[in-house]
Short mmCIF file of C-alpha atoms and ligand atoms in Angstrom, two decimals:
data_model
loop_
_atom_site.label_atom_id
_atom_site.label_comp_id
_atom_site.label_asym_id
_atom_site.label_seq_id
_atom_site.Cartn_x
_atom_site.Cartn_y
_atom_site.Cartn_z
CA MET A 1 82.95 115.57 68.01
CA SER A 2 86.72 115.81 68.31
CA ILE A 3 88.07 118.41 70.75
CA ASP A 4 91.49 119.99 70.62
CA TYR A 5 93.14 120.16 74.02
CA PRO A 6 94.11 122.21 75.95
CA GLN A 7 90.96 124.32 76.33
CA PHE A 8 90.98 127.56 78.34
CA ARG A 9 88.15 128.70 80.62
CA LYS A 10 87.35 131.13 83.41
CA LEU A 11 84.48 131.57 85.81
CA GLU A 12 82.22 134.54 85.17
CA GLY A 13 82.33 136.90 88.15
CA ALA A 14 85.31 135.11 89.74
CA PRO A 15 89.02 135.20 88.91
CA ASN A 16 89.48 131.39 88.76
CA LEU A 17 91.19 130.20 85.57
CA TYR A 18 91.15 126.71 84.12
CA ILE A 19 93.03 124.68 81.56
CA ILE A 20 91.16 121.58 80.47
CA GLU A 21 94.11 119.35 79.67
CA GLY A 22 92.02 116.41 78.47
CA PRO A 23 88.62 114.79 79.04
CA LYS A 24 89.53 113.81 82.61
CA HIS A 25 92.08 116.36 83.73
CA VAL A 26 91.74 120.05 84.66
CA THR A 27 94.29 122.45 86.11
CA GLU A 28 92.77 125.27 88.12
CA TRP A 29 94.37 128.59 89.13
CA GLN A 30 92.65 129.83 92.26
CA PRO A 31 93.36 133.33 93.61
CA MET A 32 95.29 133.59 96.87
CA GLY A 33 95.41 137.00 98.56
CA ASP A 34 95.66 139.99 96.25
CA SER A 35 98.45 138.93 93.97
CA LYS A 36 99.03 135.20 93.90
CA TRP A 37 97.64 132.00 92.47
CA VAL A 38 97.43 128.55 93.97
CA VAL A 39 97.39 125.85 91.32
CA HIS A 40 95.32 122.68 91.72
CA GLN A 41 95.18 119.52 89.63
CA HIS A 42 91.76 117.87 89.27
CA TYR A 43 91.44 114.33 87.95
CA ALA A 44 87.98 113.10 87.03
CA SER A 45 88.09 109.85 88.93
CA ASP A 46 84.37 109.64 89.78
CA TYR A 47 81.08 110.66 88.21
CA PRO A 48 80.59 114.10 89.91
CA ARG A 49 84.06 115.22 88.89
CA TYR A 50 83.63 113.83 85.38
CA GLN A 51 80.38 115.80 85.11
CA TRP A 52 82.15 118.96 86.32
CA VAL A 53 84.83 118.61 83.63
CA SER A 54 82.10 118.18 80.97
CA GLU A 55 80.35 121.34 82.20
CA LEU A 56 83.60 123.29 82.04
CA LEU A 57 84.21 121.95 78.56
CA GLN A 58 80.75 122.85 77.29
CA GLY A 59 81.01 126.30 78.85
CA ASP A 60 77.76 125.95 80.84
CA ASP A 61 76.87 129.10 82.79
CA PRO A 62 78.88 130.61 84.63
CA VAL A 63 81.86 129.33 82.61
CA ARG A 64 83.42 131.57 79.95
CA PHE A 65 85.51 130.40 76.95
CA LEU A 66 88.90 132.10 76.58
CA ASN A 67 91.51 132.14 73.88
CA VAL A 68 95.05 131.41 74.96
CA ASP A 69 96.19 135.05 74.75
CA THR A 70 93.41 136.35 77.00
CA TRP A 71 94.04 133.45 79.34
CA LYS A 72 97.74 134.31 79.59
CA ARG A 73 97.00 138.02 80.12
CA LEU A 74 94.67 137.19 83.02
CA LEU A 75 97.21 134.75 84.44
CA ASN A 76 99.95 137.35 84.33
CA GLU A 77 97.88 139.74 86.46
CA ARG A 78 99.01 137.68 89.43
CA SER A 79 102.19 135.78 90.20
CA VAL A 80 102.23 132.13 91.12
CA ALA A 81 102.49 131.02 94.73
CA SER A 82 105.65 129.31 95.93
CA ALA A 83 106.58 126.01 94.30
CA ASP A 84 105.51 124.09 97.41
CA GLU A 85 101.99 125.36 96.94
CA ILE A 86 101.82 124.16 93.34
CA PRO A 87 100.92 120.52 93.19
CA GLY A 88 102.01 119.13 89.91
CA ARG A 89 102.71 122.02 87.62
CA THR A 90 104.03 125.49 87.03
CA PRO A 91 102.40 128.26 85.00
CA TYR A 92 101.69 128.08 81.32
CA PRO A 93 104.08 127.63 79.50
CA THR A 94 107.13 127.72 81.71
CA ASN A 95 109.96 126.95 79.43
CA GLN A 96 110.05 129.56 76.69
CA GLY A 97 113.75 130.21 76.53
CA LEU A 98 114.49 127.18 78.69
CA TRP A 99 116.15 125.28 75.93
CA ARG A 100 119.72 124.97 74.79
CA ASP A 101 121.32 124.26 71.45
CA ASN A 102 124.11 121.76 70.83
CA ALA A 103 123.96 120.58 74.43
CA PRO A 104 126.19 117.92 75.99
CA VAL A 105 123.90 115.18 77.29
CA GLY A 106 126.23 112.32 78.33
CA ALA A 107 126.12 113.38 81.97
CA LEU A 108 122.31 113.12 81.91
CA THR A 109 122.64 109.36 81.38
CA THR A 110 123.93 106.79 83.86
CA PHE A 111 126.24 105.25 81.22
CA GLY A 112 127.95 108.64 80.93
CA ALA A 113 129.01 108.10 77.30
CA GLU A 114 129.64 111.57 75.86
CA ALA A 115 127.19 112.82 73.24
CA ARG A 116 125.44 116.00 72.19
CA ALA A 117 121.84 116.81 71.27
CA SER A 118 121.01 119.44 68.65
CA CYS A 119 118.78 121.05 71.27
CA ILE A 120 117.37 120.10 74.64
CA PHE A 121 114.18 121.32 76.35
CA GLU A 122 113.47 120.93 80.02
CA VAL A 123 109.72 120.44 80.43
CA LYS A 124 107.87 121.08 83.69
CA SER A 125 104.24 121.00 82.58
CA ASP A 126 101.91 119.63 79.90
CA ALA A 127 102.00 123.05 78.29
CA ASP A 128 105.80 122.92 78.11
CA VAL A 129 105.57 119.54 76.41
CA ARG A 130 103.16 120.87 73.79
CA TRP A 131 105.37 123.89 73.26
CA ALA A 132 108.43 121.70 72.76
CA LEU A 133 106.52 119.43 70.37
CA GLN A 134 105.83 122.20 67.88
CA ASP A 135 107.66 121.70 64.60
CA ARG A 136 111.13 123.09 65.00
CA ASP A 137 112.69 122.54 61.61
CA GLU A 138 111.09 119.07 61.88
CA LEU A 139 114.02 117.71 63.86
CA PRO A 140 113.35 114.23 65.28
CA LEU A 141 112.42 114.14 68.94
CA MET A 142 113.37 111.89 71.84
CA VAL A 143 112.29 111.93 75.48
CA LEU A 144 114.85 111.59 78.24
CA GLY A 145 113.90 110.79 81.83
CA GLY A 146 116.63 109.82 84.28
CA GLY A 147 118.82 108.45 81.45
CA SER A 148 119.29 105.10 83.23
CA ASN A 149 118.11 102.95 80.35
CA VAL A 150 119.67 104.62 77.33
CA LEU A 151 122.99 104.33 75.56
CA MET A 152 123.92 107.36 73.48
CA CYS A 153 125.61 105.54 70.57
CA GLN A 154 126.30 108.85 68.87
CA ASP A 155 125.18 112.48 68.91
CA TRP A 156 121.42 113.00 68.72
CA ALA A 157 120.69 115.11 65.65
CA GLY A 158 117.34 116.21 66.98
CA ARG A 159 115.36 117.65 69.86
CA MET A 160 115.68 116.10 73.28
CA LEU A 161 112.81 116.65 75.69
CA HIS A 162 114.08 116.31 79.26
CA MET A 163 111.15 115.32 81.48
CA ASN A 164 110.79 117.32 84.70
CA ILE A 165 107.05 117.35 85.44
CA LEU A 166 106.75 117.02 89.21
CA GLY A 167 103.97 116.50 91.72
CA ILE A 168 102.41 113.74 93.80
CA GLN A 169 98.69 113.83 94.51
CA LYS A 170 96.38 111.35 96.22
CA VAL A 171 93.08 111.34 94.32
CA THR A 172 91.07 108.62 96.09
CA ASP A 173 91.27 106.96 99.51
CA ASP A 174 88.79 104.43 100.91
CA GLY A 175 90.70 103.99 104.17
CA ASN A 176 92.78 101.15 102.78
CA ALA A 177 93.25 101.57 99.02
CA VAL A 178 94.55 104.81 97.54
CA GLU A 179 95.01 106.05 94.01
CA VAL A 180 97.92 108.44 93.64
CA VAL A 181 98.92 110.45 90.57
CA VAL A 182 102.62 111.14 90.14
CA GLY A 183 104.35 113.53 87.71
CA ALA A 184 106.49 111.79 85.08
CA GLY A 185 109.61 113.70 86.14
CA GLU A 186 109.58 112.51 89.76
CA SER A 187 112.45 110.22 90.72
CA TRP A 188 111.19 106.63 90.86
CA HIS A 189 113.05 105.73 94.05
CA ALA A 190 112.07 108.96 95.83
CA TRP A 191 108.42 108.27 94.95
CA VAL A 192 108.61 104.68 96.28
CA MET A 193 110.07 105.94 99.58
CA HIS A 194 107.50 108.75 99.82
CA ALA A 195 104.69 106.22 99.26
CA LEU A 196 106.06 104.01 102.05
CA GLU A 197 106.29 107.03 104.38
CA CYS A 198 102.61 107.72 103.72
CA GLY A 199 101.71 104.06 104.38
CA TRP A 200 100.83 103.49 100.69
CA ASN A 201 102.29 100.05 100.14
CA GLY A 202 102.89 97.72 97.22
CA LEU A 203 105.97 99.17 95.50
CA GLU A 204 108.56 98.26 98.15
CA ASN A 205 110.21 95.53 96.03
CA LEU A 206 110.94 98.16 93.38
CA ALA A 207 112.98 100.42 95.68
CA LEU A 208 116.25 101.81 94.36
CA ILE A 209 115.52 101.26 90.67
CA PRO A 210 117.04 104.36 89.07
CA GLY A 211 115.12 106.61 86.71
CA SER A 212 111.91 108.56 86.52
CA VAL A 213 108.27 107.69 87.18
CA GLY A 214 107.34 108.47 83.56
CA ALA A 215 109.68 105.81 82.20
CA SER A 216 108.49 103.11 84.62
CA PRO A 217 105.62 101.85 82.40
CA MET A 218 107.78 102.01 79.25
CA GLN A 219 109.47 98.72 79.99
CA ASN A 220 107.19 97.69 82.88
CA ILE A 221 110.09 97.88 85.34
CA GLY A 222 110.39 94.95 87.66
CA ALA A 223 112.49 93.42 90.41
CA TYR A 224 112.17 90.70 93.06
CA GLY A 225 108.84 89.32 91.87
CA VAL A 226 107.00 92.64 91.38
CA GLU A 227 106.43 94.65 88.22
CA VAL A 228 105.03 98.13 87.84
CA LYS A 229 101.94 96.69 86.14
CA ASP A 230 100.96 95.10 89.48
CA ARG A 231 100.31 98.57 90.96
CA PHE A 232 99.58 100.57 87.83
CA ALA A 233 96.18 102.32 87.59
CA TRP A 234 96.50 104.50 84.48
CA LEU A 235 98.76 107.02 82.79
CA GLU A 236 98.28 110.14 80.75
CA ALA A 237 100.37 110.86 77.69
CA ILE A 238 100.53 113.59 75.07
CA HIS A 239 100.58 112.53 71.44
CA ARG A 240 103.72 113.80 69.77
CA ASP A 241 102.01 114.77 66.49
CA THR A 242 98.63 116.09 67.63
CA GLY A 243 99.35 117.32 71.18
CA ALA A 244 96.24 115.40 72.36
CA LEU A 245 96.26 114.21 75.97
CA GLU A 246 94.99 110.63 76.30
CA ARG A 247 94.56 108.21 79.13
CA PHE A 248 95.96 104.68 78.98
CA GLU A 249 94.32 102.10 81.22
CA PRO A 250 96.28 98.86 81.95
CA LYS A 251 94.82 96.90 79.03
CA ARG A 252 95.81 99.56 76.50
CA CYS A 253 99.40 99.48 77.84
CA ALA A 254 99.78 95.76 76.89
CA PHE A 255 102.38 95.18 79.60
CA GLY A 256 104.74 92.22 79.22
CA TYR A 257 108.16 91.23 80.51
CA ARG A 258 110.19 94.48 80.27
CA ASP A 259 107.73 95.47 77.62
CA SER A 260 104.66 97.60 76.89
CA VAL A 261 102.78 99.07 73.96
CA PHE A 262 105.19 102.06 74.19
CA LYS A 263 108.03 99.82 73.03
CA GLN A 264 105.88 98.17 70.34
CA SER A 265 103.03 99.57 68.22
CA GLU A 266 103.00 102.97 70.02
CA LYS A 267 106.78 103.34 70.06
CA GLU A 268 107.96 106.96 69.95
CA LYS A 269 104.40 108.29 69.57
CA TRP A 270 103.72 109.58 73.10
CA VAL A 271 105.18 111.64 75.91
CA ILE A 272 104.05 110.19 79.23
CA VAL A 273 103.26 113.11 81.57
CA ARG A 274 101.92 111.38 84.70
CA VAL A 275 101.26 107.91 86.07
CA ALA A 276 98.63 106.83 88.62
CA PHE A 277 99.19 103.94 91.03
CA SER A 278 96.78 101.81 93.08
CA LEU A 279 98.34 101.14 96.47
CA GLU A 280 97.05 99.68 99.70
CA ARG A 281 97.86 100.21 103.35
CA THR A 282 97.42 96.44 103.82
CA ALA A 283 99.15 95.35 100.59
CA PRO A 284 100.35 91.72 100.82
CA LEU A 285 104.10 91.38 101.27
CA ASN A 286 106.01 89.82 98.43
CA THR A 287 108.98 88.03 99.98
CA GLN A 288 109.09 84.73 98.14
CA TYR A 289 112.53 85.43 96.67
CA GLY A 290 115.09 83.37 98.59
CA VAL A 291 117.55 86.23 98.81
CA ILE A 292 114.91 88.50 100.40
CA GLN A 293 113.94 85.81 102.90
CA SER A 294 117.51 85.13 103.96
CA GLU A 295 118.31 88.84 104.31
CA LEU A 296 115.16 89.33 106.42
CA GLN A 297 116.21 86.38 108.60
CA SER A 298 119.75 87.63 109.04
CA ARG A 299 118.37 90.94 110.34
CA GLY A 300 115.82 89.23 112.60
CA TRP A 301 112.99 90.82 110.61
CA ASP A 302 111.40 87.61 109.36
CA ARG A 303 108.46 87.78 111.78
CA GLY A 304 105.99 90.62 111.54
CA THR A 305 107.89 92.06 108.59
CA THR A 306 106.87 95.57 107.52
CA HIS A 307 106.75 96.96 103.98
CA ARG A 308 109.45 99.42 104.91
CA GLN A 309 111.71 96.55 106.04
CA VAL A 310 111.23 94.80 102.69
CA ALA A 311 112.35 98.01 100.96
CA GLU A 312 115.41 98.25 103.25
CA VAL A 313 116.35 94.65 102.44
CA VAL A 314 115.83 95.16 98.70
CA MET A 315 118.06 98.24 98.83
CA ALA A 316 120.78 96.38 100.69
CA ILE A 317 120.71 93.48 98.22
CA ARG A 318 120.82 95.82 95.24
CA GLN A 319 123.69 97.83 96.69
CA SER A 320 125.70 94.66 97.27
CA LYS A 321 125.05 93.27 93.79
CA LEU A 322 124.83 96.10 91.31
CA PRO A 323 127.49 98.67 90.43
CA ASP A 324 126.50 102.20 91.48
CA PRO A 325 126.22 104.39 88.34
CA ARG A 326 127.63 107.31 90.33
CA GLU A 327 130.88 105.34 90.60
CA ILE A 328 130.96 103.36 87.37
CA GLY A 329 128.85 104.10 84.31
CA ASN A 330 126.20 101.49 83.51
CA ALA A 331 122.50 101.06 82.76
CA GLY A 332 121.75 97.99 84.87
CA SER A 333 120.98 94.80 82.95
CA PHE A 334 122.02 95.42 79.38
CA PHE A 335 120.10 92.42 78.00
CA LYS A 336 116.71 90.89 78.75
CA ASN A 337 116.55 87.30 79.95
CA PRO A 338 115.61 85.43 76.74
CA VAL A 339 112.35 83.47 76.77
CA VAL A 340 112.66 80.22 74.79
CA SER A 341 110.64 77.05 74.23
CA LYS A 342 111.14 73.86 76.26
CA GLU A 343 112.62 72.25 73.13
CA VAL A 344 115.34 74.92 72.93
CA LEU A 345 116.03 74.43 76.66
CA ALA A 346 116.37 70.66 76.15
CA ARG A 347 118.82 71.23 73.29
CA ILE A 348 120.98 73.56 75.44
CA GLN A 349 120.82 71.14 78.39
CA ARG A 350 122.39 68.39 76.28
CA ASN A 351 125.72 70.28 76.39
CA HIS A 352 125.05 72.46 79.46
CA PRO A 353 122.91 70.52 81.95
CA GLU A 354 123.54 73.19 84.60
CA VAL A 355 121.96 76.03 82.53
CA VAL A 356 119.94 78.37 84.80
CA TYR A 357 116.29 78.97 83.84
CA TYR A 358 112.91 79.87 85.32
CA PRO A 359 109.36 79.05 84.22
CA ALA A 360 107.85 81.72 81.97
CA PRO A 361 104.21 82.41 81.11
CA ASP A 362 102.77 80.57 78.10
CA GLY A 363 104.68 77.37 78.82
CA GLY A 364 108.13 78.68 77.82
CA VAL A 365 111.22 79.14 79.97
CA LYS A 366 113.26 82.22 80.80
CA LEU A 367 117.01 81.65 80.55
CA ALA A 368 119.31 83.62 82.84
CA ALA A 369 121.13 85.84 80.32
CA GLY A 370 123.80 86.60 82.96
CA TRP A 371 124.57 82.88 83.25
CA LEU A 372 124.91 82.49 79.45
CA ILE A 373 127.26 85.50 79.23
CA ASP A 374 129.27 84.38 82.27
CA ARG A 375 129.71 80.81 80.95
CA ALA A 376 130.66 82.17 77.54
CA GLY A 377 133.65 83.76 79.29
CA TRP A 378 132.69 87.44 79.15
CA LYS A 379 132.37 88.24 82.85
CA GLY A 380 135.08 90.75 83.83
CA HIS A 381 136.16 91.19 80.21
CA GLN A 382 137.59 94.68 79.66
CA ARG A 383 138.06 96.35 76.31
CA GLY A 384 139.55 99.83 76.38
CA ALA A 385 137.40 101.99 78.63
CA CYS A 386 134.39 99.65 78.65
CA GLY A 387 133.70 96.06 79.59
CA VAL A 388 131.52 93.48 81.33
CA HIS A 389 131.21 93.95 85.10
CA ASP A 390 133.31 91.47 87.08
CA GLN A 391 130.46 90.61 89.48
CA GLN A 392 127.42 90.94 87.18
CA ALA A 393 127.83 89.51 83.67
CA LEU A 394 124.56 91.14 82.59
CA VAL A 395 125.89 94.64 83.25
CA LEU A 396 128.10 96.41 80.70
CA VAL A 397 130.17 99.21 82.18
CA ASN A 398 131.90 102.41 81.17
CA TYR A 399 135.08 102.72 83.25
CA GLY A 400 135.36 106.32 82.07
CA GLY A 401 135.68 107.83 78.62
CA ALA A 402 134.17 104.99 76.56
CA THR A 403 132.02 106.11 73.65
CA GLY A 404 128.53 104.74 73.14
CA ALA A 405 129.68 103.22 69.85
CA GLU A 406 132.42 101.26 71.67
CA ILE A 407 129.97 99.96 74.27
CA TRP A 408 127.49 99.02 71.57
CA ALA A 409 130.21 97.20 69.57
CA LEU A 410 131.01 95.12 72.66
CA ALA A 411 127.29 94.36 73.23
CA HIS A 412 126.98 93.29 69.62
CA GLU A 413 129.93 90.94 69.86
CA ILE A 414 128.48 89.34 73.00
CA MET A 415 125.14 88.82 71.24
CA GLU A 416 126.85 87.10 68.28
CA ASP A 417 128.88 84.90 70.60
CA ILE A 418 125.77 83.77 72.51
CA VAL A 419 124.09 82.83 69.21
CA ASP A 420 127.20 80.81 68.23
CA LYS A 421 127.53 79.05 71.59
CA TYR A 422 123.88 78.43 72.56
CA GLY A 423 121.78 79.26 69.49
CA VAL A 424 119.97 81.94 71.54
CA GLN A 425 119.45 85.55 70.43
CA LEU A 426 119.89 88.08 73.23
CA VAL A 427 117.79 91.24 73.02
CA PRO A 428 119.06 94.48 74.59
CA GLU A 429 116.96 95.91 77.40
CA VAL A 430 118.78 99.24 77.09
CA ASN A 431 117.55 101.68 74.42
CA GLN A 432 120.22 102.62 71.88
CA VAL A 433 120.03 106.22 70.71
CA GLY A 434 121.43 107.25 67.34
CA LEU A 435 121.96 103.80 65.84
C1 LIG B 501 122.04 100.33 88.28
C2 LIG B 501 120.75 100.12 87.52
C3 LIG B 501 119.84 99.18 87.95
C4 LIG B 501 118.64 98.96 87.27
N1 LIG B 501 117.77 98.02 87.73
C5 LIG B 501 116.60 97.81 87.09
C6 LIG B 501 115.67 96.83 87.58
O1 LIG B 501 115.90 96.18 88.60
N2 LIG B 501 114.52 96.65 86.90
C7 LIG B 501 114.22 97.37 85.77
O2 LIG B 501 113.15 97.15 85.21
N3 LIG B 501 115.07 98.31 85.29
C8 LIG B 501 116.25 98.55 85.92
N4 LIG B 501 117.12 99.48 85.44
C9 LIG B 501 116.79 100.20 84.21
C10 LIG B 501 116.17 101.60 84.43
O3 LIG B 501 116.38 102.06 85.72
C11 LIG B 501 114.67 101.60 84.16
O4 LIG B 501 114.40 101.15 82.86
C12 LIG B 501 114.06 102.99 84.34
O5 LIG B 501 112.64 102.90 84.27
C13 LIG B 501 114.53 103.99 83.29
O6 LIG B 501 114.04 105.25 83.67
P1 LIG B 501 114.67 106.58 83.11
O7 LIG B 501 113.82 107.71 83.56
O8 LIG B 501 116.09 106.64 83.46
O9 LIG B 501 114.46 106.37 81.55
P2 LIG B 501 115.45 106.84 80.38
O10 LIG B 501 116.66 106.01 80.41
O11 LIG B 501 115.59 108.31 80.39
O12 LIG B 501 114.55 106.43 79.13
C14 LIG B 501 114.29 105.07 78.85
C15 LIG B 501 113.34 105.02 77.65
O13 LIG B 501 112.06 105.54 78.00
C16 LIG B 501 111.73 106.69 77.20
N5 LIG B 501 111.10 107.64 78.11
C17 LIG B 501 111.59 108.08 79.30
N6 LIG B 501 110.70 108.88 79.90
C18 LIG B 501 109.63 108.97 79.07
C19 LIG B 501 108.38 109.67 79.11
N7 LIG B 501 108.03 110.44 80.15
N8 LIG B 501 107.54 109.56 78.05
C20 LIG B 501 107.87 108.79 77.00
N9 LIG B 501 109.02 108.10 76.89
C21 LIG B 501 109.89 108.20 77.92
C22 LIG B 501 113.06 107.17 76.63
O14 LIG B 501 112.86 107.85 75.40
C23 LIG B 501 113.82 105.87 76.47
O15 LIG B 501 113.41 105.22 75.28
C24 LIG B 501 118.34 99.72 86.11
C25 LIG B 501 119.26 100.70 85.68
C26 LIG B 501 120.44 100.91 86.38
C27 LIG B 501 121.39 101.98 85.93
#
């Protein structure tokens, strides 16, 4: 039997209200004092909780079915407690009226290329997402997180859904391993630092990557030998056409190098609303990268290193190597490192024996795209208001006032040049909007 989510319920003889968001997720409004609610998120991570969600769904005594209007009327009889007391969401739906037409959106991206969206919605809950997904003149829809991996090549003639679902909740803890659910709108770096504060380790090598938690599985973000897939437990996403909430376990995400099912067969079909991570207090340290080891040594931290120290070192390395988007517009690495066969490598080595490469899974090799671009003479190249960073050939930059179309034209020219010089096709890591 197929079930349309969300489903609305209340307890007979008690004021508690429930939204069943999906088969494994319930939001509960519990009364506090005479006039307020406290909102709780429940994730069915074990059998008793799964059973409880099924009972709510079936409406077993003392549960009562409600339609959305009755549910809202009952909700409005009280106000919501302060935001601090609301883990994960705000009341249903929060954003009616919280949308703007013909909105400038360049400043919401780290490239800072000016562009407008026909309308933009800020979403703070699953209900907001569903509300924003309703047909509005059937305009196309895009999701924006922290805007650190998009290039607005032109105005977006459609709806833009700006993700702002917050909340961090530990759902299981066996004394060492924890599972923690994080709202898609949380800042990635703030979440990593919060996890370290709590002693939940395993994400330290991914400190200081810009962007939101919800975007992290999209391209399986990675740095210094760790990828998000290494600590990913599951995510929940709302289908753009049906509004159904579904859970994606690791296998269904088909993670690869800067890749996942959300960039392939499920592209532009889902809005990721929260991500769960499996972390450990005793997570093994991942310090095999030479640059991490030497930085640890130079600080005298190479013996008895802590997870927090690894994060500090990663942050220092990143700050010394990558341009800060607050100072100069960019989206980090513009291109992926191309994976090629050993035969292609051998052909390139005939003319360029010093080409930089690393072993890749499946017997191939990963070429350093930055090296190819640097040796092709592009590093430091400036064209009008955009160019290639003078320290990092993989990073295209907006010195101020460049349009997305100008930056994309430069990227395109670099890609053609790399094909001419090395016979290798570069693939952008950054998502182009409006092409
Ligand atoms: C200085 C700098 C350094 C960087 N370093 C790294 C690095 O080391 N490793 C790395 O992997 N990346 C790196 N990046 C790239 C970027 O930070 C990541 O890709 C990040 O995950 C993007 O998050 P975001 O929220 O900004 O996504 P956005 O740029 O807002 O969106 C990226 C894509 O994901 C989609 N999307 C976003 N949120 C959702 C959602 N909730 N549901 C569905 N779709 C969604 C968007 O539609 C878009 O297609 C760097 C970027 C910068 C600027």
